[in-house]
Amino acid sequence: MTAITPTKSPASTNLPASAFHRDYKSIRTLVSVGLSVLAGTLTVVACIPLFSVLFMLIVRGGTRLLQGGLAIFTELPPGAMAKPGEGGFGNAIVGTLTMVVVAVLIAVPFGIMAAIFLTTFGARNPLSTFVRFAAKVMTGLPSILAGVFAYVAVVLLTGGFSAVAGGVALSVLMIPIVMLTAEEAIKMVPQKMKDAAIGMGCTPAQVTWKITIPSAMPGILTGVMLAVARAAGETAPLIFTAMMNNFRWAIDGKQPFVHLMRPTSSMAVFIYNSSASFSQNLIDLAWAASLVLVMMVLFFNIGGQLLSRGSRPKR
Amino acid sequence: MTVISHDSGLTQGSITQPPSGFDRFINTGTKLLAWFFAIGTIALLAYIIYEIGLSAIPAIKEHGASLITSNEYEPNADKYGLRAPILGTLYSSALALAIATVFGLAISIFLSQGFIPRKLEVVFKNIVELLAAIPSVVYGLWGIYFVIPFLRDMLEPLGFTLGARSMLPAALVLAIMVLPTISAISYDALTSVNPRIKEAAFGLGATRWEAILKVIVPTASTGIFGSVILGFGRALGETMALAMLLGNKNVFSFSLLDPGNTLAALIANNFPEAGEVEMNVLLFAGMTLLAITLVVNVIGASIIQVANRGKKGARQ
């Protein structure tokens, strides 16, 4: 990589050859090479944490996952006195999925309709600047404050910790992501397609629902998947909205419905609560839960990115 | 051009139909919904600020200025001073930002200035983006069982003893978590610099790094500065890594080896078991954090917006 010198521009061939010569004794060259090496080293060093995390997840989480087998996905968290290898976090998996679904049901219509406003009905409206700015500010909202908000707005109002409160907290984090990516995706739809539909006499709503949204679908789904990936890993907003429920499944045996109004476990809060436990068994389970959670998050993340790669306009 | 039409359409003298009543209903409905949710976005943000702000009032009424001036935080003695967490929030974020800026800037320069083949560049970019995808609670777990023992082994020969929880590992993990924000936005800023400016610098005989440091980075500086501010906003609000690694001790110290606390970590650690009075104080802590992060994020987003506006101008 050091072979490329800045002076090899072909435009200057009539200069003396010495102009292209790289003097390795010159301080300027040495500084330049040194900085290149430094930048490369810093980049490589920054990648180490990721590999370290993945390595520990695979070694510690993977071991426990293999040892625990299917029981991990079907059993409740063990007590502190349980024998090593006992228990699982099935309720936490169901709880996380439940809350993510609740959040998706709130955030996706919200985000997509607001994006339609930004690109179609309100594109020339001064209000759209404020809407976009509000969404951008919301992307920077600390996740714990989404939890504080949901606590005040839902938990205090309904009188208890619940999956709904957790879902509301997560949806606050998802809305701006869905909205801003949907806006970008809708903007990518060629104007000619819309013009053709308008020329056929379509109403703006018909253009939106039959042309714009279907064409922008891959991009919109990318945003949804990225938002799901973000929400699934969130811990802080769930600590005091959904709380924890180590003794129950989110789904009761007698009722086929998920208990949306009861304290609900989630993978992230399970990891948090078990992380500093005195029980080695729980710590190992926390590692296994981390591995499952990271795989879940990466699945949505990579899936979203693959979708967006496939949906780039072909020109 | 051929006109495709049905016979019946032509005989009526028209090849299209006006929208039916149902079509118009759908149109109005869609429009109203779009307006509703667009205003809903602003309303939601306003409602979040209003709810958190309003719920902090009881604490202010009861404890007044001692909330931010006092150091003592003892719920049992009815003392709620948030000075240590506030300072801890700023200090931990500043430390993390210092580390992350050095690395983030190095990464964004290294990846944007053609040091390595394009394919390798994409690989590194994806790796850094994956750093952001790992949930913060997993980083916390990793911090407890890898970073802390690792640092302890490193520091012991030097004569330092690292406690179970302290600022150094917390700030390091926090730095890893804000790194992707800084490197991604700086990368965008650097790649949007007009390549001709760089070529002009080379033409004047600048070395590669002279061109980067004296021409390209200054040109992209607005965007880079914005990325650092947004990274700061992220660090201020980051909760789990600090709640798990910093020790939840309401004492402020500049020493890297001492435990401490931040506003977000305080809320996360104390909220579930808080009584009514402490709950009010924690909601006040939430309001303080909201105020700090809102100011920082609005500044950061505005800087990025200005930087992007300049970019559009340069291309025309």
XYZ file of C-alpha atoms in Angstrom, chain A residues 7-268:
262
model
C 3.059 12.349 -7.397
C 2.482 9.609 -9.943
C -0.079 11.686 -11.783
C 0.414 11.115 -15.519
C -0.327 14.739 -16.290
C 3.124 15.840 -15.213
C 5.304 13.626 -17.415
C 7.361 16.522 -18.721
C 8.854 17.202 -15.304
C 12.316 15.851 -14.475
C 12.282 12.284 -13.231
C 13.508 13.431 -9.835
C 10.126 15.001 -9.235
C 8.645 11.509 -8.925
C 11.455 10.131 -6.874
C 10.453 9.273 -3.357
C 13.195 10.227 -0.970
C 12.879 7.976 2.032
C 15.256 10.166 4.014
C 13.035 13.187 3.665
C 11.109 13.974 6.807
C 7.963 14.673 4.838
C 7.967 11.192 3.334
C 8.739 9.569 6.652
C 5.927 11.456 8.373
C 3.548 10.456 5.606
C 4.489 6.780 5.741
C 4.423 6.821 9.529
C 0.946 8.315 9.611
C -0.280 5.744 7.084
C 1.004 2.944 9.299
C -0.538 4.585 12.358
C -3.948 4.972 10.712
C -3.854 1.356 9.523
C -2.880 0.132 12.972
C -5.652 2.101 14.674
C -8.179 0.703 12.198
C -7.082 -2.865 12.841
C -7.016 -2.297 16.621
C -10.597 -0.975 16.485
C -11.720 -4.287 14.981
C -10.291 -6.295 17.894
C -13.223 -5.713 20.305
C -15.696 -7.154 17.821
C -13.662 -10.313 17.372
C -13.086 -10.561 21.100
C -16.815 -10.267 21.803
C -17.696 -12.803 19.118
C -14.980 -15.174 20.335
C -16.188 -15.043 23.943
C -19.799 -15.444 22.845
C -19.000 -18.509 20.800
C -16.759 -20.093 23.429
C -18.720 -19.321 26.599
C -22.213 -19.022 25.181
C -21.759 -21.838 22.696
C -20.521 -24.238 25.361
C -23.530 -23.602 27.558
C -25.862 -23.755 24.582
C -24.556 -27.190 23.563
C -24.585 -28.375 27.147
C -28.121 -27.153 27.819
C -29.571 -28.351 24.539
C -33.213 -27.698 23.801
C -34.026 -27.141 27.475
C -32.545 -23.668 27.160
C -35.324 -22.663 24.814
C -38.148 -24.340 26.691
C -37.395 -23.943 30.406
C -37.664 -21.074 32.843
C -34.588 -19.433 34.385
C -33.177 -21.543 37.216
C -32.948 -20.447 40.818
C -29.565 -19.543 42.234
C -29.322 -22.979 43.841
C -29.997 -24.983 40.698
C -27.439 -27.491 39.515
C -25.130 -26.443 36.672
C -26.719 -27.051 33.312
C -30.278 -26.665 34.563
C -32.824 -24.193 33.301
C -33.182 -21.953 30.310
C -34.636 -18.681 29.189
C -37.549 -19.679 26.984
C -39.836 -17.093 28.556
C -37.315 -14.354 27.789
C -37.201 -15.295 24.105
C -41.004 -15.254 23.879
C -41.099 -11.999 25.834
C -38.594 -10.269 23.571
C -40.467 -11.390 20.460
C -43.793 -10.288 21.935
C -42.544 -6.820 22.764
C -40.844 -6.409 19.413
C -44.122 -7.341 17.686
C -46.032 -4.791 19.787
C -43.415 -2.174 18.920
C -43.539 -3.044 15.209
C -47.340 -2.774 15.191
C -47.059 0.772 16.552
C -43.922 1.987 14.796
C -44.367 0.680 11.249
C -47.695 2.355 10.356
C -46.574 5.486 12.180
C -43.217 5.640 10.425
C -44.499 4.798 6.946
C -47.433 7.231 7.028
C -45.167 10.015 8.282
C -42.702 9.165 5.497
C -45.531 9.352 2.953
C -46.305 12.800 4.296
C -42.671 13.860 3.944
C -42.424 12.658 0.342
C -45.920 13.098 -1.059
C -48.571 15.133 0.688
C -46.359 17.463 2.625
C -43.276 17.528 0.420
C -43.611 21.246 -0.205
C -45.117 22.010 3.174
C -42.841 23.891 5.600
C -44.103 21.522 8.278
C -42.098 18.667 6.757
C -38.837 20.313 7.843
C -40.011 20.246 11.435
C -41.259 16.666 11.140
C -37.910 15.531 9.769
C -36.039 17.457 12.432
C -38.186 15.948 15.190
C -37.421 12.467 13.835
C -33.698 13.221 13.741
C -33.754 14.481 17.301
C -35.635 11.324 18.303
C -32.916 9.093 16.808
C -30.575 10.671 19.351
C -32.941 10.182 22.280
C -31.211 8.048 24.929
C -32.987 4.719 25.087
C -33.367 4.919 28.850
C -35.438 8.067 28.383
C -37.769 6.151 26.084
C -38.189 3.877 29.093
C -38.778 6.772 31.471
C -41.365 8.121 29.039
C -43.155 4.784 28.735
C -43.073 4.418 32.508
C -44.797 7.767 32.999
C -47.145 7.434 30.031
C -48.096 3.746 30.239
C -47.008 2.063 33.476
C -48.333 4.786 35.773
C -51.508 5.005 33.697
C -52.294 1.281 33.492
C -51.062 0.568 36.980
C -48.438 -2.064 36.278
C -45.387 -3.197 34.404
C -46.336 -4.883 31.164
C -45.283 -6.061 27.726
C -47.341 -3.211 26.244
C -45.337 -0.638 28.179
C -42.130 -2.280 26.982
C -43.422 -2.320 23.415
C -44.332 1.374 23.589
C -40.844 2.204 24.855
C -39.261 0.215 22.010
C -41.573 1.770 19.430
C -40.345 5.250 20.403
C -36.870 4.072 19.397
C -38.099 2.419 16.182
C -40.332 5.175 14.772
C -37.570 7.564 13.637
C -35.533 4.721 12.084
C -38.523 3.369 10.121
C -39.574 6.856 9.101
C -36.222 8.164 7.884
C -35.308 4.991 5.949
C -38.819 4.801 4.435
C -38.460 8.414 3.338
C -35.169 7.627 1.621
C -36.657 4.509 -0.007
C -39.702 6.375 -1.305
C -37.506 9.147 -2.679
C -35.623 6.523 -4.716
C -38.745 5.580 -6.690
C -38.286 7.132 -10.141
C -40.466 10.175 -10.686
C -41.316 8.873 -14.174
C -43.219 5.931 -12.701
C -45.314 8.272 -10.586
C -45.793 10.642 -13.515
C -47.035 7.764 -15.643
C -49.588 6.840 -13.007
C -50.655 10.446 -12.614
C -50.999 10.642 -16.386
C -53.352 7.686 -16.249
C -55.547 9.686 -13.940
C -54.614 8.091 -10.612
C -55.364 9.926 -7.413
C -52.365 10.721 -5.183
C -53.426 7.915 -2.849
C -53.549 5.416 -5.734
C -50.078 6.515 -6.829
C -48.869 6.046 -3.265
C -50.417 2.649 -2.579
C -50.094 1.048 -6.022
C -46.852 2.524 -7.338
C -44.698 4.186 -4.712
C -45.043 1.856 -1.738
C -44.696 -1.434 -3.680
C -41.611 -0.094 -5.493
C -40.088 1.205 -2.266
C -40.986 -1.954 -0.328
C -37.493 -3.480 -0.133
C -36.083 -0.225 1.206
C -38.914 0.168 3.690
C -38.419 -3.417 4.896
C -34.715 -2.692 5.346
C -35.590 0.139 7.697
C -38.041 -2.061 9.584
C -35.471 -4.829 9.995
C -32.792 -2.422 11.172
C -35.274 -0.954 13.639
C -36.186 -4.442 14.882
C -32.493 -5.252 15.295
C -32.041 -2.119 17.342
C -35.110 -2.727 19.490
C -34.422 -6.419 20.156
C -31.112 -5.620 21.831
C -32.336 -2.736 23.956
C -32.199 -3.224 27.690
C -32.453 0.115 29.432
C -36.035 0.964 28.420
C -37.291 -2.466 29.475
C -35.872 -2.514 33.003
C -38.741 -0.487 34.376
C -41.441 -0.887 31.748
C -41.680 -4.627 31.182
C -39.621 -5.517 34.250
C -38.865 -9.179 34.631
C -40.837 -12.294 35.255
C -38.667 -15.299 35.878
C -41.432 -17.578 37.008
C -43.913 -17.418 34.234
C -44.191 -17.826 30.559
C -45.486 -14.887 28.630
C -48.077 -17.318 27.331
C -50.187 -18.992 29.991
C -51.023 -22.669 29.614
C -54.716 -22.057 30.178
C -55.055 -19.112 27.866
C -53.832 -19.069 24.316
C -53.072 -15.369 24.564
C -49.858 -13.676 25.424
C -50.256 -11.742 28.638
C -49.664 -8.268 27.374
C -50.501 -6.593 30.649
C -48.202 -8.577 32.905
C -44.510 -8.091 33.718
C -42.619 -9.777 30.915
C -39.123 -11.138 30.610
C -36.798 -10.204 27.819
C -33.446 -11.575 26.733
C -31.668 -8.277 27.353
